[in-house]
Short mmCIF file of C-alpha atoms in Angstrom, two decimals:
data_model
loop_
_atom_site.label_atom_id
_atom_site.label_comp_id
_atom_site.label_asym_id
_atom_site.label_seq_id
_atom_site.Cartn_x
_atom_site.Cartn_y
_atom_site.Cartn_z
CA UNK A 88 78.91 83.95 109.55
CA UNK A 89 80.87 83.72 106.35
CA UNK A 90 82.73 86.99 106.76
CA UNK A 91 83.37 89.92 109.09
CA UNK A 92 80.13 91.71 109.82
CA UNK A 93 79.91 95.33 110.93
CA UNK A 94 76.82 97.12 112.16
CA UNK A 95 75.40 99.57 111.50
CA UNK A 96 76.55 100.13 107.94
CA UNK A 97 75.78 103.83 108.25
CA UNK A 98 75.45 106.02 111.31
CA UNK A 99 74.60 109.71 111.42
CA UNK A 100 74.93 111.37 114.80
CA UNK A 101 74.97 114.85 116.21
CA UNK A 102 78.13 116.45 117.50
CA UNK A 103 78.62 115.64 121.16
CA UNK A 104 76.68 112.38 121.13
CA UNK A 105 77.95 108.91 122.03
CA UNK A 106 78.13 106.12 119.44
CA UNK A 107 78.88 102.41 119.45
CA UNK A 108 80.08 100.50 116.41
CA UNK A 109 79.91 96.72 116.39
CA UNK A 110 82.14 94.11 114.75
CA UNK A 111 81.40 90.39 114.45
CA UNK A 112 84.62 88.67 113.37
CA UNK A 113 84.94 85.35 111.61
CA UNK A 114 84.37 82.54 114.07
CA UNK A 115 87.60 81.22 115.55
CA UNK A 116 89.70 84.25 114.62
CA UNK A 117 91.70 85.33 117.64
CA UNK A 118 93.04 88.61 116.25
CA UNK A 119 90.71 91.55 115.70
CA UNK A 120 91.66 94.97 114.37
CA UNK A 121 89.94 98.34 114.11
CA UNK A 122 90.98 100.86 111.47
CA UNK A 123 89.62 104.26 110.45
CA UNK A 124 89.58 105.42 106.84
CA UNK A 125 89.02 109.10 106.12
CA UNK A 126 88.09 110.28 102.65
CA UNK A 127 91.01 109.96 100.23
CA UNK A 128 93.24 108.27 102.80
CA UNK A 129 94.41 104.76 103.52
CA UNK A 130 93.09 102.89 106.55
CA UNK A 131 94.69 104.10 109.77
CA UNK A 132 95.29 101.64 112.62
CA UNK A 133 93.34 102.23 115.82
CA UNK A 134 93.51 99.15 118.06
CA UNK A 135 94.24 95.42 117.96
CA UNK A 136 92.87 92.64 120.17
CA UNK A 137 94.41 89.26 120.76
CA UNK A 138 91.60 87.32 122.40
CA UNK A 139 89.89 89.50 124.97
CA UNK A 140 92.75 91.88 125.64
CA UNK A 141 93.82 94.97 123.75
CA UNK A 142 97.35 94.07 122.68
CA UNK A 143 98.03 97.43 121.01
CA UNK A 144 95.86 100.54 121.39
CA UNK A 145 98.50 102.98 120.20
CA UNK A 146 96.35 104.18 117.31
CA UNK A 147 93.42 105.46 119.36
CA UNK A 148 93.49 109.23 118.77
CA UNK A 149 92.43 110.31 122.27
CA UNK A 150 90.53 109.18 125.35
CA UNK A 151 87.15 109.70 123.69
CA UNK A 152 87.79 106.42 121.84
CA UNK A 153 87.53 103.08 123.58
CA UNK A 154 87.04 99.51 122.41
CA UNK A 155 86.17 96.24 124.11
CA UNK A 156 86.04 92.57 123.23
CA UNK A 157 84.77 90.99 126.45
CA UNK A 158 84.36 87.38 125.29
CA UNK A 159 87.07 87.29 122.65
CA UNK A 160 84.62 87.41 119.78
CA UNK A 161 82.40 90.45 119.11
CA UNK A 162 84.03 93.83 119.56
CA UNK A 163 82.52 97.26 120.12
CA UNK A 164 84.24 100.55 119.32
CA UNK A 165 82.86 103.34 121.48
CA UNK A 166 83.25 107.04 120.75
CA UNK A 167 82.23 109.62 123.34
CA UNK A 168 81.41 113.29 122.69
CA UNK A 169 81.69 112.85 118.94
CA UNK A 170 83.27 115.61 116.87
CA UNK A 171 82.87 116.38 113.17
CA UNK A 172 86.46 115.24 112.64
CA UNK A 173 85.45 111.73 113.72
CA UNK A 174 83.48 111.34 110.48
CA UNK A 175 85.06 108.45 108.56
CA UNK A 176 84.56 104.81 107.63
CA UNK A 177 85.46 102.55 110.54
CA UNK A 178 86.78 99.19 109.40
CA UNK A 179 87.10 96.00 111.37
CA UNK A 180 89.27 93.04 110.37
CA UNK A 181 89.93 89.64 111.85
CA UNK A 182 92.58 87.00 111.28
CA UNK A 183 93.21 83.51 112.57
CA UNK A 184 96.47 84.56 114.20
CA UNK A 185 98.30 87.87 114.60
CA UNK A 186 101.47 86.64 112.93
CA UNK A 187 100.91 88.08 109.48
CA UNK A 188 100.94 84.79 107.63
CA UNK A 189 97.18 84.40 107.80
CA UNK A 190 94.90 86.66 105.81
CA UNK A 191 93.19 89.55 107.55
CA UNK A 192 89.57 89.71 106.39
CA UNK A 193 87.93 93.11 106.41
CA UNK A 194 84.30 93.98 106.98
CA UNK A 195 82.41 96.45 104.78
CA UNK A 196 82.82 99.15 107.39
CA UNK A 197 80.58 101.55 109.27
CA UNK A 198 80.32 104.99 107.72
CA UNK A 199 80.07 107.46 110.60
CA UNK A 200 78.89 110.99 109.88
CA UNK A 201 78.92 113.55 112.67
CA UNK A 202 76.76 116.59 111.92
CA UNK B 49 106.12 103.70 113.53
CA UNK B 50 105.94 102.47 109.99
CA UNK B 51 105.59 104.99 107.14
CA UNK B 52 104.29 103.77 103.79
CA UNK B 53 104.42 105.93 100.67
CA UNK B 54 102.68 105.45 97.33
CA UNK B 55 101.99 107.64 94.32
CA UNK B 56 98.41 108.87 94.41
CA UNK B 57 97.44 108.34 90.77
CA UNK B 58 98.29 106.08 87.82
CA UNK B 59 96.67 106.03 84.38
CA UNK B 60 97.24 103.11 82.03
CA UNK B 61 95.86 102.13 78.63
CA UNK B 62 93.73 99.00 78.51
CA UNK B 63 95.90 96.01 77.66
CA UNK B 64 99.13 97.60 78.91
CA UNK B 65 100.91 96.67 82.14
CA UNK B 66 100.38 98.72 85.31
CA UNK B 67 103.16 99.11 87.85
CA UNK B 68 102.29 100.45 91.29
CA UNK B 69 105.17 101.32 93.58
CA UNK B 70 105.47 101.51 97.35
CA UNK B 71 108.21 102.39 99.80
CA UNK B 72 108.14 101.61 103.51
CA UNK B 73 110.38 102.26 106.48
CA UNK B 74 110.15 99.30 108.88
CA UNK B 75 112.75 96.73 107.88
CA UNK B 76 111.27 94.22 110.33
CA UNK B 77 108.07 93.87 108.28
CA UNK B 78 107.57 90.15 107.75
CA UNK B 79 104.85 90.05 105.12
CA UNK B 80 103.97 92.72 102.59
CA UNK B 81 100.43 92.82 101.29
CA UNK B 82 98.57 94.40 98.40
CA UNK B 83 94.89 95.20 98.82
CA UNK B 84 92.36 96.45 96.27
CA UNK B 85 89.45 98.75 97.07
CA UNK B 86 86.70 99.44 94.55
CA UNK B 87 84.26 102.33 94.99
CA UNK B 88 81.83 101.62 97.81
CA UNK B 89 83.38 98.21 98.46
CA UNK B 90 85.52 96.73 101.18
CA UNK B 91 89.20 95.89 101.08
CA UNK B 92 90.04 92.83 99.03
CA UNK B 93 93.32 91.00 99.50
CA UNK B 94 95.10 90.65 96.15
CA UNK B 95 98.39 89.05 97.00
CA UNK B 96 101.28 89.17 99.44
CA UNK B 97 104.98 88.37 99.60
CA UNK B 98 107.08 87.07 102.45
CA UNK B 99 110.01 89.30 103.30
CA UNK B 100 112.64 86.70 102.39
CA UNK B 101 111.39 86.50 98.79
CA UNK B 102 112.33 88.75 95.87
CA UNK B 103 109.43 88.00 93.58
CA UNK B 104 106.06 86.34 93.56
CA UNK B 105 103.84 85.73 90.55
CA UNK B 106 100.14 84.99 90.74
CA UNK B 107 98.38 84.89 87.34
CA UNK B 108 98.39 88.51 86.05
CA UNK B 109 99.98 89.85 89.22
CA UNK B 110 103.72 90.07 89.90
CA UNK B 111 105.09 91.40 93.17
CA UNK B 112 108.72 92.52 93.38
CA UNK B 113 110.44 93.21 96.70
CA UNK B 114 113.73 95.02 97.17
CA UNK B 115 114.23 94.55 100.88
CA UNK B 116 117.48 96.53 100.97
CA UNK B 117 115.77 99.62 99.56
CA UNK B 118 112.43 98.83 101.28
CA UNK B 119 110.69 99.08 97.91
CA UNK B 120 107.71 96.99 96.84
CA UNK B 121 105.96 96.98 93.49
CA UNK B 122 102.84 95.40 92.04
CA UNK B 123 102.67 94.75 88.31
CA UNK B 124 99.33 93.98 86.70
CA UNK B 125 99.71 92.46 83.23
CA UNK B 126 97.15 93.09 80.47
CA UNK B 127 95.28 95.70 82.51
CA UNK B 128 91.49 95.54 82.12
CA UNK B 129 88.71 98.02 82.93
CA UNK B 130 87.81 95.85 85.92
CA UNK B 131 91.20 96.66 87.42
CA UNK B 132 90.11 100.27 88.03
CA UNK B 133 90.36 100.71 91.79
CA UNK B 134 92.54 102.03 94.59
CA UNK B 135 95.49 99.79 95.43
CA UNK B 136 97.00 99.78 98.91
CA UNK B 137 100.42 98.57 99.93
CA UNK B 138 100.34 97.24 103.52
CA UNK B 139 103.43 95.89 105.28
CA UNK B 140 102.78 93.66 108.28
CA UNK B 141 104.96 94.40 111.29
CA UNK B 142 104.49 94.70 115.06
CA UNK B 143 101.42 92.46 114.75
CA UNK B 144 99.48 94.79 112.48
CA UNK B 145 99.10 96.04 108.93
CA UNK B 146 100.09 99.61 108.12
CA UNK B 147 98.51 101.00 104.97
CA UNK B 148 99.83 103.45 102.44
CA UNK B 149 97.79 106.30 101.05
CA UNK B 150 96.68 104.18 98.11
CA UNK B 151 97.21 104.53 94.36
CA UNK B 152 94.14 105.21 92.25
CA UNK B 153 94.48 103.24 89.00
CA UNK B 154 92.52 104.60 86.04
CA UNK B 155 92.20 102.63 82.81
CA UNK B 156 92.18 104.55 79.54
CA UNK B 157 90.13 102.76 76.85
#
């Protein structure tokens, strides 16, 4: 596709449920990033993939959060036993390389609401 | 890790210049980016500067970098109503962007 695509655009779930958020990066982009943006805050880094492997997962808040990118393209962010504090917009970005001199393109985000 | 600080709010009269400031802590940041976020919209890259430059100009936008003080600024000339948005400073280091809290720019007619 022309840009980074995230699905669903909105997700409402009950506390304690499991959710999966999907990111389709721009074709050919090797670097893929997940960020979380809470209301009134800047995006907060969660995890970064270079190809299929998670090169840096230092931003994942706890072991309820997990992400995969099995074929080096589409990525899924998985959240177990959701809590109300997980409510936020989850942003995905991709870039051609992870060196900073190529633009990181952001998707429109998935707005997650835990009730 | 990197800490990025910005003022939360800025109000400017239409036609004046806006200056948004940012300080960061990681001196190894290689590129320093400015993103714009409008209500309900995604993050839009505005401009960036390489860490060995002092200044970069791109039409109405001027970026100034003081690497010694780890201070970055974005100047928007002739500010228009369409410039109303939240502006994020985002240094790139350790293979990722770190975002500030964002500065909400309000234009006064």
